[in-house]
Each structure stands twice: as structure tokens, then as C-alpha cells.
CSV table of C-alpha atoms in Angstrom, one decimal:
chain,number,residue,atom,x,y,z
A,130,UNK,CA,0.5,-10.5,21.2
A,131,UNK,CA,-0.1,-7.0,20.0
A,132,UNK,CA,0.7,-4.1,22.2
A,133,UNK,CA,-0.7,-0.5,21.9
A,134,UNK,CA,2.2,1.9,21.3
A,135,UNK,CA,1.7,5.3,22.9
A,136,UNK,CA,-0.7,6.5,25.6
A,137,UNK,CA,-4.1,5.0,26.4
A,138,UNK,CA,-5.6,7.8,24.2
A,139,UNK,CA,-3.5,7.2,21.1
A,140,UNK,CA,-2.3,4.2,19.0
A,141,UNK,CA,0.5,4.0,16.4
A,142,UNK,CA,-0.4,2.7,13.0
A,143,UNK,CA,2.2,2.0,10.3
A,144,UNK,CA,0.7,1.5,6.9
A,145,UNK,CA,2.7,-0.3,4.2
A,146,UNK,CA,1.9,-0.1,0.4
A,147,UNK,CA,3.5,-2.9,-1.7
A,148,UNK,CA,2.9,-3.9,-5.3
A,149,UNK,CA,4.4,-7.4,-5.3
A,150,UNK,CA,4.6,-7.7,-9.1
A,151,UNK,CA,2.1,-10.3,-10.1
A,152,UNK,CA,2.4,-12.9,-7.4
A,153,UNK,CA,5.7,-12.0,-5.8
A,154,UNK,CA,8.1,-11.8,-8.8
A,155,UNK,CA,11.4,-10.0,-8.0
A,156,UNK,CA,13.6,-8.3,-10.6
A,157,UNK,CA,15.6,-11.5,-10.7
A,158,UNK,CA,12.5,-12.8,-12.5
A,159,UNK,CA,11.9,-15.3,-9.7
A,160,UNK,CA,8.6,-15.6,-7.8
A,161,UNK,CA,9.4,-15.7,-4.1
A,162,UNK,CA,6.6,-14.9,-1.6
A,163,UNK,CA,8.9,-15.8,1.3
A,164,UNK,CA,11.1,-12.9,0.3
A,165,UNK,CA,8.0,-10.6,0.3
A,166,UNK,CA,7.0,-11.9,3.7
A,167,UNK,CA,10.5,-11.2,5.0
A,168,UNK,CA,10.3,-7.6,3.8
A,169,UNK,CA,6.9,-7.1,5.4
A,170,UNK,CA,8.3,-8.4,8.7
A,171,UNK,CA,11.4,-6.1,8.4
A,172,UNK,CA,9.3,-3.0,7.6
A,173,UNK,CA,7.1,-3.8,10.6
A,174,UNK,CA,3.7,-2.4,9.5
A,175,UNK,CA,0.4,-2.9,11.3
A,176,UNK,CA,-1.5,-3.0,8.0
A,177,UNK,CA,-0.4,-3.7,4.5
A,178,UNK,CA,-2.0,-2.9,1.1
A,179,UNK,CA,-0.8,-5.6,-1.3
A,180,UNK,CA,-1.2,-5.2,-5.1
A,181,UNK,CA,-1.0,-7.8,-7.8
A,182,UNK,CA,-1.8,-10.7,-5.4
A,183,UNK,CA,-2.7,-13.9,-7.2
A,184,UNK,CA,-5.9,-15.2,-5.5
A,185,UNK,CA,-6.2,-17.9,-8.0
A,186,UNK,CA,-2.9,-19.4,-6.7
A,187,UNK,CA,-3.9,-19.1,-3.0
A,188,UNK,CA,-1.4,-16.3,-2.5
A,189,UNK,CA,-3.6,-14.6,0.2
A,190,UNK,CA,-3.5,-17.6,2.4
A,191,UNK,CA,0.1,-18.4,1.7
A,192,UNK,CA,1.4,-14.9,2.3
A,193,UNK,CA,-0.6,-14.5,5.5
A,194,UNK,CA,0.9,-17.8,6.8
A,195,UNK,CA,4.4,-16.8,5.8
A,196,UNK,CA,4.1,-13.4,7.5
A,197,UNK,CA,2.8,-15.2,10.6
A,198,UNK,CA,5.9,-17.4,10.5
A,199,UNK,CA,8.2,-14.4,10.2
A,200,UNK,CA,6.6,-12.3,12.9
A,201,UNK,CA,5.2,-14.9,15.3
A,202,UNK,CA,1.8,-13.3,15.5
A,203,UNK,CA,-1.6,-13.8,13.9
A,204,UNK,CA,-2.5,-11.7,10.9
A,205,UNK,CA,-5.9,-11.1,9.3
A,206,UNK,CA,-6.6,-10.5,5.6
A,207,UNK,CA,-9.2,-9.5,3.1
A,208,UNK,CA,-8.8,-10.0,-0.6
A,209,UNK,CA,-10.6,-8.5,-3.6
A,210,UNK,CA,-10.1,-9.8,-7.2
A,211,UNK,CA,-10.0,-7.3,-10.0
A,212,UNK,CA,-13.4,-8.6,-11.1
A,213,UNK,CA,-15.4,-11.7,-10.1
A,214,UNK,CA,-13.4,-14.8,-11.2
A,215,UNK,CA,-10.2,-12.9,-11.9
A,216,UNK,CA,-7.1,-14.7,-10.5
A,217,UNK,CA,-5.4,-11.4,-9.6
A,218,UNK,CA,-6.4,-8.7,-7.1
A,219,UNK,CA,-5.6,-6.6,-4.1
A,220,UNK,CA,-5.3,-7.6,-0.5
A,221,UNK,CA,-5.4,-6.0,3.0
A,222,UNK,CA,-3.1,-7.7,5.5
A,223,UNK,CA,-3.5,-6.5,9.1
A,224,UNK,CA,-2.1,-7.2,12.6
A,225,UNK,CA,-5.3,-5.7,14.0
A,226,UNK,CA,-8.6,-7.6,13.7
A,227,UNK,CA,-10.8,-7.0,10.7
A,228,UNK,CA,-14.3,-6.2,12.1
A,229,UNK,CA,-15.9,-6.2,8.6
A,230,UNK,CA,-14.9,-6.1,5.0
A,231,UNK,CA,-16.3,-5.4,1.5
A,232,UNK,CA,-15.4,-5.2,-2.1
A,233,UNK,CA,-16.1,-2.7,-4.9
A,234,UNK,CA,-15.5,-3.4,-8.6
A,235,UNK,CA,-14.7,-0.2,-10.4
A,236,UNK,CA,-14.9,0.5,-14.1
A,237,UNK,CA,-12.2,-1.1,-16.4
A,238,UNK,CA,-12.0,-4.2,-14.2
A,239,UNK,CA,-10.1,-2.7,-11.3
A,240,UNK,CA,-10.8,-3.4,-7.6
A,241,UNK,CA,-11.1,-1.8,-4.1
A,242,UNK,CA,-10.8,-4.0,-1.0
A,243,UNK,CA,-12.2,-2.3,2.2
A,244,UNK,CA,-11.7,-3.4,5.8
A,245,UNK,CA,-12.9,-1.9,9.0
A,246,UNK,CA,-10.0,-2.4,11.5
A,247,UNK,CA,-10.1,-2.4,15.2
A,248,UNK,CA,-6.9,-0.5,15.9
A,249,UNK,CA,-6.4,-0.8,19.7
A,250,UNK,CA,-10.1,-0.5,20.1
A,251,UNK,CA,-10.4,2.4,17.6
A,252,UNK,CA,-12.2,1.8,14.3
A,253,UNK,CA,-10.2,2.7,11.1
A,254,UNK,CA,-11.6,2.2,7.6
A,255,UNK,CA,-8.8,1.1,5.3
A,256,UNK,CA,-8.9,0.7,1.5
A,257,UNK,CA,-6.5,-1.0,-0.9
A,258,UNK,CA,-6.8,-0.3,-4.6
A,259,UNK,CA,-5.2,-0.6,-8.1
A,260,UNK,CA,-5.8,1.8,-11.0
A,261,UNK,CA,-5.6,1.3,-14.7
A,262,UNK,CA,-2.4,1.0,-16.7
A,263,UNK,CA,-0.8,2.1,-19.1
A,264,UNK,CA,0.4,5.7,-18.5
A,265,UNK,CA,-1.9,6.9,-21.3
A,266,UNK,CA,-5.0,5.7,-19.6
A,267,UNK,CA,-5.6,8.9,-17.6
A,268,UNK,CA,-9.3,9.2,-18.5
A,269,UNK,CA,-9.9,5.6,-17.2
A,270,UNK,CA,-8.0,6.4,-14.0
A,271,UNK,CA,-10.0,9.6,-13.5
A,272,UNK,CA,-13.2,7.6,-13.6
A,273,UNK,CA,-11.7,5.2,-11.1
A,274,UNK,CA,-10.6,8.1,-8.8
A,275,UNK,CA,-14.1,9.4,-8.7
A,276,UNK,CA,-15.5,5.9,-7.9
A,277,UNK,CA,-12.8,5.4,-5.2
A,278,UNK,CA,-13.6,8.7,-3.4
A,279,UNK,CA,-17.3,8.1,-3.7
A,280,UNK,CA,-17.1,4.6,-2.3
A,281,UNK,CA,-14.6,5.5,0.5
A,282,UNK,CA,-16.8,8.4,1.6
A,283,UNK,CA,-19.6,6.0,2.5
A,284,UNK,CA,-17.5,4.8,5.5
A,285,UNK,CA,-16.9,6.5,8.8
A,286,UNK,CA,-13.7,8.5,9.7
A,287,UNK,CA,-10.9,8.0,9.9
A,288,UNK,CA,-10.3,6.7,6.3
A,289,UNK,CA,-7.0,5.6,4.8
A,290,UNK,CA,-6.4,4.6,1.2
A,291,UNK,CA,-3.3,2.9,-0.1
A,292,UNK,CA,-2.6,1.5,-3.6
A,293,UNK,CA,-0.9,1.6,-6.9
A,294,UNK,CA,-2.7,4.3,-8.7
A,295,UNK,CA,-0.4,4.2,-11.8
A,296,UNK,CA,-0.2,8.0,-11.6
A,297,UNK,CA,2.0,10.6,-9.9
A,298,UNK,CA,1.3,13.8,-8.0
A,299,UNK,CA,-0.1,16.6,-10.2
A,300,UNK,CA,-2.0,14.3,-12.6
A,301,UNK,CA,-5.8,14.8,-13.0
A,302,UNK,CA,-6.6,11.5,-11.3
A,303,UNK,CA,-4.5,12.2,-8.2
A,304,UNK,CA,-6.0,15.7,-8.1
A,305,UNK,CA,-9.4,14.1,-7.9
A,306,UNK,CA,-8.4,11.9,-4.9
A,307,UNK,CA,-6.7,14.9,-3.2
A,308,UNK,CA,-9.9,16.9,-3.2
A,309,UNK,CA,-11.0,14.8,-0.3
A,310,UNK,CA,-7.7,13.1,0.9
A,311,UNK,CA,-4.2,14.1,1.8
A,312,UNK,CA,-0.9,12.4,0.8
A,313,UNK,CA,0.8,10.8,3.7
A,314,UNK,CA,4.2,11.1,1.9
A,315,UNK,CA,3.8,14.8,1.2
A,316,UNK,CA,2.7,15.5,4.8
A,317,UNK,CA,5.8,13.7,6.1
A,318,UNK,CA,8.0,15.6,3.6
A,319,UNK,CA,6.5,18.9,5.0
A,320,UNK,CA,7.5,17.8,8.5
A,321,UNK,CA,11.0,16.7,7.4
A,322,UNK,CA,10.1,13.1,8.5
A,323,UNK,CA,10.2,11.4,5.1
A,324,UNK,CA,13.1,9.0,4.5
A,325,UNK,CA,14.4,7.2,1.4
A,326,UNK,CA,17.9,6.3,0.2
A,327,UNK,CA,20.8,8.1,-1.5
A,328,UNK,CA,20.0,6.8,-5.0
A,329,UNK,CA,16.3,7.9,-4.6
A,330,UNK,CA,16.3,10.7,-2.0
A,331,UNK,CA,13.2,11.9,-0.2
A,332,UNK,CA,11.4,14.7,-2.1
A,333,UNK,CA,8.2,15.1,-4.1
A,334,UNK,CA,9.6,12.9,-6.8
A,335,UNK,CA,10.8,9.9,-4.8
A,336,UNK,CA,10.2,6.9,-7.0
A,337,UNK,CA,8.2,3.8,-6.2
A,338,UNK,CA,8.7,2.8,-9.8
A,339,UNK,CA,9.7,5.3,-12.6
A,340,UNK,CA,7.9,7.9,-10.5
A,341,UNK,CA,5.9,7.8,-7.3
A,342,UNK,CA,2.8,5.9,-8.4
A,343,UNK,CA,2.2,4.1,-5.1
A,344,UNK,CA,0.4,6.2,-2.6
A,345,UNK,CA,-1.0,6.3,1.0
A,346,UNK,CA,-3.8,8.9,1.5
A,347,UNK,CA,-5.8,9.9,4.6
A,348,UNK,CA,-9.1,11.8,4.6
A,349,UNK,CA,-9.1,15.5,5.2
A,350,UNK,CA,-11.9,15.0,7.7
A,351,UNK,CA,-9.9,12.6,9.8
A,352,UNK,CA,-9.3,14.9,12.8
A,353,UNK,CA,-8.3,12.0,15.0
A,354,UNK,CA,-5.4,11.0,12.7
A,355,UNK,CA,-1.9,12.5,12.2
A,356,UNK,CA,1.1,11.5,10.1
A,357,UNK,CA,4.4,11.2,11.9
A,358,UNK,CA,6.8,9.7,9.3
A,359,UNK,CA,7.1,8.0,5.9
A,360,UNK,CA,9.8,5.8,4.3
A,361,UNK,CA,10.7,4.3,0.9
A,362,UNK,CA,13.5,1.8,1.9
A,363,UNK,CA,16.2,0.5,-0.3
A,364,UNK,CA,15.1,-3.0,-1.1
A,365,UNK,CA,17.9,-3.8,-3.6
A,366,UNK,CA,20.3,-6.6,-3.2
A,367,UNK,CA,23.3,-5.0,-4.8
A,368,UNK,CA,25.3,-8.2,-4.9
A,369,UNK,CA,23.0,-9.6,-7.6
A,370,UNK,CA,22.4,-8.0,-11.1
A,371,UNK,CA,18.7,-7.5,-11.9
A,372,UNK,CA,17.2,-9.4,-14.9
A,373,UNK,CA,14.2,-7.1,-15.1
A,374,UNK,CA,15.0,-3.4,-15.3
A,375,UNK,CA,12.7,-0.6,-14.2
A,376,UNK,CA,14.5,1.9,-16.3
A,377,UNK,CA,15.7,4.2,-13.5
A,378,UNK,CA,19.2,5.4,-12.5
A,379,UNK,CA,19.1,3.1,-9.4
A,380,UNK,CA,18.7,-0.2,-11.4
A,381,UNK,CA,21.7,-1.6,-9.6
A,382,UNK,CA,20.5,-4.7,-7.7
A,383,UNK,CA,17.7,-7.2,-7.4
A,384,UNK,CA,14.5,-6.0,-5.7
A,385,UNK,CA,11.7,-8.1,-4.4
A,386,UNK,CA,9.3,-6.4,-6.9
A,387,UNK,CA,9.4,-4.0,-9.8
A,388,UNK,CA,8.0,-1.4,-7.3
A,389,UNK,CA,9.7,0.1,-4.3
A,390,UNK,CA,7.7,-0.5,-1.1
A,391,UNK,CA,6.7,2.4,1.2
A,392,UNK,CA,5.4,3.0,4.7
A,393,UNK,CA,3.5,5.9,6.3
A,394,UNK,CA,3.3,6.2,10.1
A,395,UNK,CA,0.1,7.5,11.7
A,396,UNK,CA,-1.0,8.2,15.2
A,397,UNK,CA,-4.7,7.5,15.8
A,398,UNK,CA,-6.2,9.5,18.7
């Protein structure tokens, strides 16, 4: 059973962003959704944005069931394929009930999943998305950024966006998003409440892959929302050598994905 953390006028909301590497493949080159479910349970979020989920393999149902087994509570999900009929997509997984949900298919066959959550009786509009790759595709990502902001702005405050945007701070595509949204990680950094690990310390350049391309944003107009903390945990199993390398100085153990996971903690008033 869910309990509301905080006073009757505020609710804690931990958001997790996780690219699970095409169906749950770790850097040992083994697909293991049970491992992903264990990490979700360990990081203890209230809502998760999951990227590279294989809807064609029933991953949304399987992962939801596995997380329920790990946590002992019911979870709710909403899935959006990259485009109609695509076996891969993005997914919102929530401890809080999903009141309504929708999908938006951006240019270049990339998706947005939207869910209106009932967070302790308070409505929060949450979005999970994935932008175009490779690194050279900035013009495509800029088009997607404009579509994302336009779509999100159709929904009521507060609004939270999480996803793998395949771009780091300071790029034109992120600048487009940050015209209307704030970075949860950067806000936590400014409050000295961002945490990472010694091989990847908390700073503006903390990596979720070769750089920080996974993000959690919240709308500038969300006056009933505040950031209290953020974290990029060390998910490496240092006892096992990775088969798949990310190409960073901390390639020293097997991770559950080729991305680091992250959380941002909010208080909803």
C-alpha cells in the first residue's frame, strides 16, 4: 500500500530515468529484465521513464510484473512504440495510479508517452521520450525538441519530462527544451544535493553514458513543484569484466545497461 510522504499538503515524488538498452541488455551482453527490476526496486522511485523497451516482446507487462514481485505493490504502466507497429518504444511505470494516458509520434520515428498521474490526490503530467541518434543528428533532435515542448505544453501543470535525449547540456536541442523547462539535475547541483560516485562525480558533466544525455526536466511554470535531490548511482558489478564498453574511464564492471540510471526527487505541493 502506498503512503504519502510528508505533510497533508505535500507529497514526495522520486522520478527515475533509465535507458535499459534494447530490452534489458547489460554490458555483459546478457538480456536480464529481472536485473533491471531489482535496480528499480533498489532505487525506490515513484515513477520511472524507461527507454528502449521492447513492446513486441511483451516487456511492458513482464517488467511491470517483475517490479511488483520485487516491491510487493501494484504498479501501473503506459507504453508508446517509436511508431505504430514498431517493436521498440518508451514506457512510464508508476506506483501512483494513471488517470489517463496518450501517445505522440514525433518526426524521425521517435515517441512520447504521456500519463496523468494521481500523486497522493494531486495531478502530475509526466512524459517519457527518446530523441534521435547519432550524435550528428542535432537538426533532427531540434525538431523533436520543439515537438516535445509543444505537446507537453498542452497539459496542465505541473509537468515533468524524462528521457534519453541523446544530447548534453548546452546543445541547441537541450536549449530548446530549457526555454520552458528546468533541469532537475542542475537544480540539485545548485542546492548541493546531487550525488554520484567517485569515478563519475556530481557536476554539470556527470555521465549517464559518454556524457549526460539522459535528463529529467520540470516546467518553469510548475510553482507547486520543487527539486530536493538527484542521484546517478554506481550500478557496476566490479567483480565481472564488461563485454560491452561504453568508452569512458569508469568501464570497470558490468552494468545493467549501457546507460547509467538516474533519479530526481521532487516535492509536490
